[in-house]
CSV table of C-alpha atoms in Angstrom, one decimal:
chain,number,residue,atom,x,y,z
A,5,UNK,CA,0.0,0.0,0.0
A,6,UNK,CA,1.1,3.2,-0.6
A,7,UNK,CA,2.4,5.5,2.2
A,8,UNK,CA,-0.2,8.3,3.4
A,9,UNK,CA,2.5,10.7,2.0
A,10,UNK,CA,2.0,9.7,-1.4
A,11,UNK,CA,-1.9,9.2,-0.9
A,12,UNK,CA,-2.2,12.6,-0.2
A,13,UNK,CA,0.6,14.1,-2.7
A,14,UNK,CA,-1.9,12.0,-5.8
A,15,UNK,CA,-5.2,14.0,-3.9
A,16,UNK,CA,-3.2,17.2,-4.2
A,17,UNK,CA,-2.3,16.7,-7.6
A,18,UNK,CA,-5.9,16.1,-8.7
A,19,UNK,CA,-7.4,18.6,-7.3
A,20,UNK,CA,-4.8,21.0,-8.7
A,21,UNK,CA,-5.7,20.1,-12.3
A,22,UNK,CA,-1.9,19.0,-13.6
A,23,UNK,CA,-3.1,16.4,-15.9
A,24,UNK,CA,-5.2,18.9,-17.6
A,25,UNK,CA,-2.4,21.6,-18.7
A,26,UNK,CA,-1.7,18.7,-21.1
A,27,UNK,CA,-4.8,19.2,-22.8
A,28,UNK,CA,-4.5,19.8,-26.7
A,29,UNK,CA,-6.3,22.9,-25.6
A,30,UNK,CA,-4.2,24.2,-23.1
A,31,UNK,CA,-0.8,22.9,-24.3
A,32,UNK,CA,-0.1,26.3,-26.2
A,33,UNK,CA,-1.1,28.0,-23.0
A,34,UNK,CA,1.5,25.7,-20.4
A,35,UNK,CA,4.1,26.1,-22.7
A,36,UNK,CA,3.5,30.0,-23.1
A,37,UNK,CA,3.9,29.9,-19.1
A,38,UNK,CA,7.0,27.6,-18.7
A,39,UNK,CA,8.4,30.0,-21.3
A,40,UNK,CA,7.8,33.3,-19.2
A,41,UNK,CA,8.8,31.6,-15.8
A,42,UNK,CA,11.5,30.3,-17.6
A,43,UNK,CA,13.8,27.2,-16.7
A,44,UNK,CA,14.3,27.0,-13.0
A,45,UNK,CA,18.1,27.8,-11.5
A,46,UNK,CA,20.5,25.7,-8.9
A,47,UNK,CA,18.6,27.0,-5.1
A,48,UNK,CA,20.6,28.6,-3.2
A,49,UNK,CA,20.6,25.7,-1.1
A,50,UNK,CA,22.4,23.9,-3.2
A,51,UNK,CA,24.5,26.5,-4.4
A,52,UNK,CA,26.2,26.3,-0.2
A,53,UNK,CA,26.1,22.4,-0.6
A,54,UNK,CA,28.1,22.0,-3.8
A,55,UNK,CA,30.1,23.9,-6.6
A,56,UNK,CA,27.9,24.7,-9.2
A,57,UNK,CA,29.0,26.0,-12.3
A,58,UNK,CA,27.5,27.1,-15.5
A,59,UNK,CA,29.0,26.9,-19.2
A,60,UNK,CA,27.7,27.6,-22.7
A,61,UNK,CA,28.1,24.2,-24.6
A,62,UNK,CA,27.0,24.4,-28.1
A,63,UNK,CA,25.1,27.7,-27.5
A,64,UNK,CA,22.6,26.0,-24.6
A,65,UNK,CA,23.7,26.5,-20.9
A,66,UNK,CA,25.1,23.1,-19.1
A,67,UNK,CA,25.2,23.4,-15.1
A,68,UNK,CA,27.8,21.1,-13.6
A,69,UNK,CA,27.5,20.4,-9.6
A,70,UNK,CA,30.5,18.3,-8.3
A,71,UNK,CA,30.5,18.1,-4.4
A,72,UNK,CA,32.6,20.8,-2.0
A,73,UNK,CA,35.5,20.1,-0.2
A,74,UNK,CA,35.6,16.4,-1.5
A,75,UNK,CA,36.7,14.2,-4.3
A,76,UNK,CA,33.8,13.7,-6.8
A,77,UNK,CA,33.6,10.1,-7.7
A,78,UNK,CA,31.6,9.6,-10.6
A,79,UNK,CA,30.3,11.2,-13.5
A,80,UNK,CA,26.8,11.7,-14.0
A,81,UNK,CA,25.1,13.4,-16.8
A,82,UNK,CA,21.3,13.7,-16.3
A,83,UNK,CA,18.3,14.7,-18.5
A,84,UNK,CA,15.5,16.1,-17.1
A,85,UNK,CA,11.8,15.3,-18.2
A,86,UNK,CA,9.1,17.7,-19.3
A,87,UNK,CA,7.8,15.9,-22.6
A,88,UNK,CA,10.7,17.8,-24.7
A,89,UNK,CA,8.5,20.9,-24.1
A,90,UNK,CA,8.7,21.8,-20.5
A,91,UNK,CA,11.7,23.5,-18.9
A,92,UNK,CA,13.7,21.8,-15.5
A,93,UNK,CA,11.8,22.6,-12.6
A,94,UNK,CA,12.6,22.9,-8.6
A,95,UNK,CA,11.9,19.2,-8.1
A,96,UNK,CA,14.4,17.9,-10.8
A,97,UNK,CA,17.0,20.2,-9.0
A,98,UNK,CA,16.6,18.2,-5.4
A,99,UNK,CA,16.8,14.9,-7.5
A,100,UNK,CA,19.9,16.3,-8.7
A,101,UNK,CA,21.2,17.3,-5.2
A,102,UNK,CA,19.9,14.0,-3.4
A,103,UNK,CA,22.3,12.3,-6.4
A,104,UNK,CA,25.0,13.8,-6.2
A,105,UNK,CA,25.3,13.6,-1.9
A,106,UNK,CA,24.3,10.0,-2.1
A,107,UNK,CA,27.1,9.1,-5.1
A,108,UNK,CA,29.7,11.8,-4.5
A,109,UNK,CA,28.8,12.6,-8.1
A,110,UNK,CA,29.8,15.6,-10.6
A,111,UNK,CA,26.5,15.9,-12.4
A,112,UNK,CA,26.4,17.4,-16.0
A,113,UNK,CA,23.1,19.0,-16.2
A,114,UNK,CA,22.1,20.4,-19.8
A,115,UNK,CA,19.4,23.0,-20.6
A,116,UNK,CA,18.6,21.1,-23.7
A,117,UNK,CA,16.4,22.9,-26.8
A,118,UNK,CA,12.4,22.2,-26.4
A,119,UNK,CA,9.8,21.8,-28.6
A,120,UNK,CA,7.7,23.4,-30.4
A,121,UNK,CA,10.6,26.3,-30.7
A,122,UNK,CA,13.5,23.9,-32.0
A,123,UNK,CA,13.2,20.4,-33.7
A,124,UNK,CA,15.1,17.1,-32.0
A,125,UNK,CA,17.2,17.6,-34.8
A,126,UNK,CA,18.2,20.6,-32.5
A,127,UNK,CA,18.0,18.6,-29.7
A,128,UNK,CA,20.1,16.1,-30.6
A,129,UNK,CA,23.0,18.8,-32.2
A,130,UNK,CA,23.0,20.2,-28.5
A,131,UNK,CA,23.4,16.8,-27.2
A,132,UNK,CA,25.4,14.4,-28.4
A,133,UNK,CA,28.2,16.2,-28.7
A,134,UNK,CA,28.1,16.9,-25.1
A,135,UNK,CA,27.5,13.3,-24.5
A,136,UNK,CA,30.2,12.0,-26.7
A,137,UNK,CA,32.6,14.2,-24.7
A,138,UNK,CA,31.5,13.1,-21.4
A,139,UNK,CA,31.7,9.1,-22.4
A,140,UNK,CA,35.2,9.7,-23.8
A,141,UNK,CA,36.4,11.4,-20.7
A,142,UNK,CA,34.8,9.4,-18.4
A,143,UNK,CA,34.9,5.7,-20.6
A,144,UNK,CA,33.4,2.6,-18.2
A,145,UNK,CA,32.2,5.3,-15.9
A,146,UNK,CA,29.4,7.4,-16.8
A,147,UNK,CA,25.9,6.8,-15.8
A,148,UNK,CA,23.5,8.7,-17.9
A,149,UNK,CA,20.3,9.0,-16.0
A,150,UNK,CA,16.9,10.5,-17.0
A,151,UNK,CA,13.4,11.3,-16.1
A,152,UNK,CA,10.7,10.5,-18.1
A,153,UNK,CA,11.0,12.2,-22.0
A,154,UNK,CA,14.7,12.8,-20.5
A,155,UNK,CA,14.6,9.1,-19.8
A,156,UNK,CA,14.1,8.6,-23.5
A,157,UNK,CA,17.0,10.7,-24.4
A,158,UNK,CA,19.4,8.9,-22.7
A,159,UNK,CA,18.4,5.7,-24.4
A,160,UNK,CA,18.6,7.7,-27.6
A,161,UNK,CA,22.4,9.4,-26.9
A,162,UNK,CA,23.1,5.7,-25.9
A,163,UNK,CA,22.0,4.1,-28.9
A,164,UNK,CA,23.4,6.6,-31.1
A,165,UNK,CA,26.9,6.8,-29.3
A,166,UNK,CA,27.1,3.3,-29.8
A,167,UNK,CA,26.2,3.4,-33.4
A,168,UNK,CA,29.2,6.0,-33.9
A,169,UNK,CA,31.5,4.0,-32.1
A,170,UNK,CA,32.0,6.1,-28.7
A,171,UNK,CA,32.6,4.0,-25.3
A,172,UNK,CA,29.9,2.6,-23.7
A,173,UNK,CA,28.3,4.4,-20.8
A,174,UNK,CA,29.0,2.1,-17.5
A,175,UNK,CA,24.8,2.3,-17.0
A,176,UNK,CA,21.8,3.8,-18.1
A,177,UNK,CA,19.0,4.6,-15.1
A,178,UNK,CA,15.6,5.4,-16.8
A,179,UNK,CA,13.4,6.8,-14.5
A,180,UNK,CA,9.5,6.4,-15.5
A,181,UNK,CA,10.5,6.5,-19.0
A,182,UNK,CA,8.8,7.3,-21.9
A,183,UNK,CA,9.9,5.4,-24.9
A,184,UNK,CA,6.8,4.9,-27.3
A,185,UNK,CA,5.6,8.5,-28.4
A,186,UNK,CA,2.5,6.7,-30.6
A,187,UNK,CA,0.9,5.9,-27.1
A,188,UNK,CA,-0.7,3.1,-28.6
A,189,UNK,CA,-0.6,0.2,-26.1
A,190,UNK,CA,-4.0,-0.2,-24.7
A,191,UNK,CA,-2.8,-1.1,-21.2
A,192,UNK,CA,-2.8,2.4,-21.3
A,193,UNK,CA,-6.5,2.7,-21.0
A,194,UNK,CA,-7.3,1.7,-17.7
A,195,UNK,CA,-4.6,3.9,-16.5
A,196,UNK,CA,-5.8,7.0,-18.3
A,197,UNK,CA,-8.7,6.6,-15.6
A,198,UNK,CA,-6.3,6.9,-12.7
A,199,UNK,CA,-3.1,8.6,-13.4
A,200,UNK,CA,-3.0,12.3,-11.8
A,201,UNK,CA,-0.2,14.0,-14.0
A,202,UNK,CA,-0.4,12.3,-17.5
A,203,UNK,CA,-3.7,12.1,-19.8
A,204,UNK,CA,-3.6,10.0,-23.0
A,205,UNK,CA,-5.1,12.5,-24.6
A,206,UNK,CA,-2.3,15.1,-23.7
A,207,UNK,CA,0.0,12.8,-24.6
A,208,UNK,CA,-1.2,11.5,-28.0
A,209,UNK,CA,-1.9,15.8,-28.7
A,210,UNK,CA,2.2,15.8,-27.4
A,211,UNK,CA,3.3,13.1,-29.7
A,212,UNK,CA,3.5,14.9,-33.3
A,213,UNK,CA,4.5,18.0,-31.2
A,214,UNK,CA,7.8,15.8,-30.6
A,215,UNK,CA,8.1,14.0,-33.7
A,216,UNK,CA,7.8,17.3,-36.0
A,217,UNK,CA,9.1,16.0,-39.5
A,218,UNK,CA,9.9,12.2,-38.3
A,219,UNK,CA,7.7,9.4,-38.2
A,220,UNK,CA,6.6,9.1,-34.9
A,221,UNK,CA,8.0,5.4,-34.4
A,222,UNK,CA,11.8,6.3,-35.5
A,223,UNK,CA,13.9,5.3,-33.2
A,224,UNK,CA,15.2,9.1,-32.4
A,225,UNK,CA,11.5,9.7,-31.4
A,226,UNK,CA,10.4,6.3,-30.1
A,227,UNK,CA,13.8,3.9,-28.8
A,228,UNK,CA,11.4,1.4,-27.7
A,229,UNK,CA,11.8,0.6,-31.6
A,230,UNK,CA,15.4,1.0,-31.8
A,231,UNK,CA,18.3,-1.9,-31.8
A,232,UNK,CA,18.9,-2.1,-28.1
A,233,UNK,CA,21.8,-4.5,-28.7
A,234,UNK,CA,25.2,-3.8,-27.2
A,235,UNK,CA,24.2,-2.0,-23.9
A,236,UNK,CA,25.3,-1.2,-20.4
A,237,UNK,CA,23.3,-2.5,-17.9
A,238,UNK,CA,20.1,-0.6,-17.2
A,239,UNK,CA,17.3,0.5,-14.3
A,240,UNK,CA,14.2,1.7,-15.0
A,241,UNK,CA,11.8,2.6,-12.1
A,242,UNK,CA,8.1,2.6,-12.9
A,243,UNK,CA,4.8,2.8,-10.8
A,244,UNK,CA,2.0,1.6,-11.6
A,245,UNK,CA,-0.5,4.7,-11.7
A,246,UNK,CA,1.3,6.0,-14.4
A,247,UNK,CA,0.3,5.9,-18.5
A,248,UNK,CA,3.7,5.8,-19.1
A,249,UNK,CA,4.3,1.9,-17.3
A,250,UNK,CA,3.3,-0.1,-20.2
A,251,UNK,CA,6.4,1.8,-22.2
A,252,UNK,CA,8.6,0.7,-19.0
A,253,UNK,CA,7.1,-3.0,-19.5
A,254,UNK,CA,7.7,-3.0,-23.1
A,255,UNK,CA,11.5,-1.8,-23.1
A,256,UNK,CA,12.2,-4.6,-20.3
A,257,UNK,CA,10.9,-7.3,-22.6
A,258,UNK,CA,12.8,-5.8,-25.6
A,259,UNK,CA,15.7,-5.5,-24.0
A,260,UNK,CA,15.6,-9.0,-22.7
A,261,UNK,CA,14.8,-10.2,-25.7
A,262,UNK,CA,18.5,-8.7,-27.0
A,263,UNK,CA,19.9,-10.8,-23.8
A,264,UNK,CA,20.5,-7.5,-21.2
A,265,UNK,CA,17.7,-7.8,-19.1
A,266,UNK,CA,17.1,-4.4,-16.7
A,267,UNK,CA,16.8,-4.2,-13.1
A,268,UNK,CA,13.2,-3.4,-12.6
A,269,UNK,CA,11.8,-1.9,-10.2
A,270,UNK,CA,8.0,-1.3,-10.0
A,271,UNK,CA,6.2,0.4,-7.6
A,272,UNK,CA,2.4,-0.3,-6.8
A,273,UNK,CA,0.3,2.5,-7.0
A,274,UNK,CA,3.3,5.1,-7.7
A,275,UNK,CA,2.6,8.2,-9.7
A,276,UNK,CA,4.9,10.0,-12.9
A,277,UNK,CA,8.5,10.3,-11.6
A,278,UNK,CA,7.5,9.7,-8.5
A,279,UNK,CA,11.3,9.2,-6.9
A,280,UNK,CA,11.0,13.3,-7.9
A,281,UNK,CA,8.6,14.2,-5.1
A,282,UNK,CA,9.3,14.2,-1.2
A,283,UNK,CA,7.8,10.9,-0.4
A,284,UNK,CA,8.8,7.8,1.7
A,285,UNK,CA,8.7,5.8,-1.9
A,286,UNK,CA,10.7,8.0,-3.8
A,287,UNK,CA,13.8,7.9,-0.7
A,288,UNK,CA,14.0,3.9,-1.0
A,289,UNK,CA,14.2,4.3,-4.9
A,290,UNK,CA,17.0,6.9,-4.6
A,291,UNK,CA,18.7,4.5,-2.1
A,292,UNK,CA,17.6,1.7,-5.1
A,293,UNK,CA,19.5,4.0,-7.5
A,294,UNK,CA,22.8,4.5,-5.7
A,295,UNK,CA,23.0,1.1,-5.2
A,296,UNK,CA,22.3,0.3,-8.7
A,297,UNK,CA,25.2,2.6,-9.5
A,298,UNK,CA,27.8,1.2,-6.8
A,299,UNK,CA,27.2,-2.0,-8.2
A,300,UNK,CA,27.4,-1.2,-11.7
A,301,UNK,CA,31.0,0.4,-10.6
A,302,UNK,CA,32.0,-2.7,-8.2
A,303,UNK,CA,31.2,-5.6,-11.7
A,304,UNK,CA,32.9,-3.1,-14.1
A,305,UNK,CA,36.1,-3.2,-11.6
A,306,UNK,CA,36.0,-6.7,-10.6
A,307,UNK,CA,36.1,-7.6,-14.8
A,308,UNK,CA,38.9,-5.5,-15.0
């Protein structure tokens, strides 16, 4: 059962109306607003708890927080969600800072180009390159990590890296990813009717938003449908009152099926990217997640 925490926190969410800024109707609207408030910044909190630095890396800015007054350990780049059209908010930030204690990371964080503005063409020109720096620099030991349509960009830069020959990254952590933009699978239904944040309708409305000129199953848009051969061992959180679970269920049998089965870890009764929020279930998946990592680490070493 659920903990009252996140009882309430799916209440809350309801009554506030989130999934309905999805709405075909409203999308122009939520965008126009993310725009104005524009993408949120490092707190100052975590500006006293680490060394935060910004850089202009192929003309978006890239924040980098490595921890102060000791070593960082691993590399970490992360993509935040916000179905390629929403900014990084406040709660991505605390993710960020809860990685980073917990794994004595250096996080790459990049302000990536959104939708409907630039294509992911655009995107993916911002992106790679970074990527293909950080996997170079840091070969066996990055972890690239995202959160929902973040969570599909990393499969995407991991797929493509591999396809142009870069390293490996040492593991992929897809957190209540989104990896089928047709939102076709009709487990979806039934969760439509329960899911607080995400509406199949918003999504489906989404999808082309996304996609622009490609077809909305090519594997830049949709890596559920992309050669998953070849990669590093991967985590994928999901719970089960979000639309987006079915994707998580598909991508664990596909990759399976290409012998690299995930850790998988599904929560009953979780919402969206719930390891995002302050709850009692979203502090054992962080724990999950750092233990995921240190493992990753400890087989890549023991090989060696």
């Amino acid at each position: 059962m659920p903990s009252f925490q996140a009882r309430a926190l799916g209440v809350v969410i309801s009554l506030i109306g989130v999934r309905r800024m999805w709405d075909p109707e409203r999308l122009e609207r939520t965008i126009s607003k993310d725009r104005r408030k524009g993408a949120a910044q490092p707190s100052a909190g975590l500006e006293r708890r680490f060394v935060v630095r910004k850089e202009q890396v192929m003309g978006q800015d890239v924040f980098t927080l490595s921890p102060s007054g000791r070593l960082a350990r691993r590399p970490i780049l992360y993509l935040h969600g916000g179905g390629f059209v929403m900014s990084i908010t406040e709660p991505h930030w605390g993710f960020i800072g809860e990685m980073a204690d917990q794994l004595d990371a250096i996080m790459t964080v990049p302000i990536y180009p959104l939708a409907p503005e630039c294509s992911m063409d655009d995107t993916l020109a911002a992106l790679v390159p970074l990527y293909t720096n950080l996997v170079r620099q840091y070969p066996d030991t990055l972890t690239i990590m995202g959160d929902s349509s973040g969570a599909n960009l990393a499969l995407v830069l991991a797929t493509i890296g591999r396809d142009q020959g870069s390293p490996l990254p040492a593991q992929i952590v897809l957190i209540s990813p989104g990896v089928d933009f047709s939102f076709s699978d009709p487990a979806q239904l039934a969760i439509d009717k329960v899911d607080p944040i995400l509406s199949l309708r918003g999504l489906r409305a989404l999808g082309p938003i996304h996609a622009g000129s490609y077809d909305i199953r090519d594997p830049k848009i949709s890596p559920l449908f992309a050669n998953l051969r070849g990669l590093p061992s991967v985590a994928i959180f999901t719970g089960t009152r979000d639309l987006l679970n079915p994707d998580a269920r598909a991508l664990r049998t596909a990759l399976t099926a290409v012998g690299n089965p995930p850790v998988f870890f599904e929560y009953p009764d979780m919402l969206h990217v719930w390891p995002l929020f302050p709850l009692p279930e979203a502090g054992r998946a962080r724990h999950q997640i750092a233990d995921f990592v240190k493992q990753c680490e400890q087989a890549v070493t023991a090989s060696v």
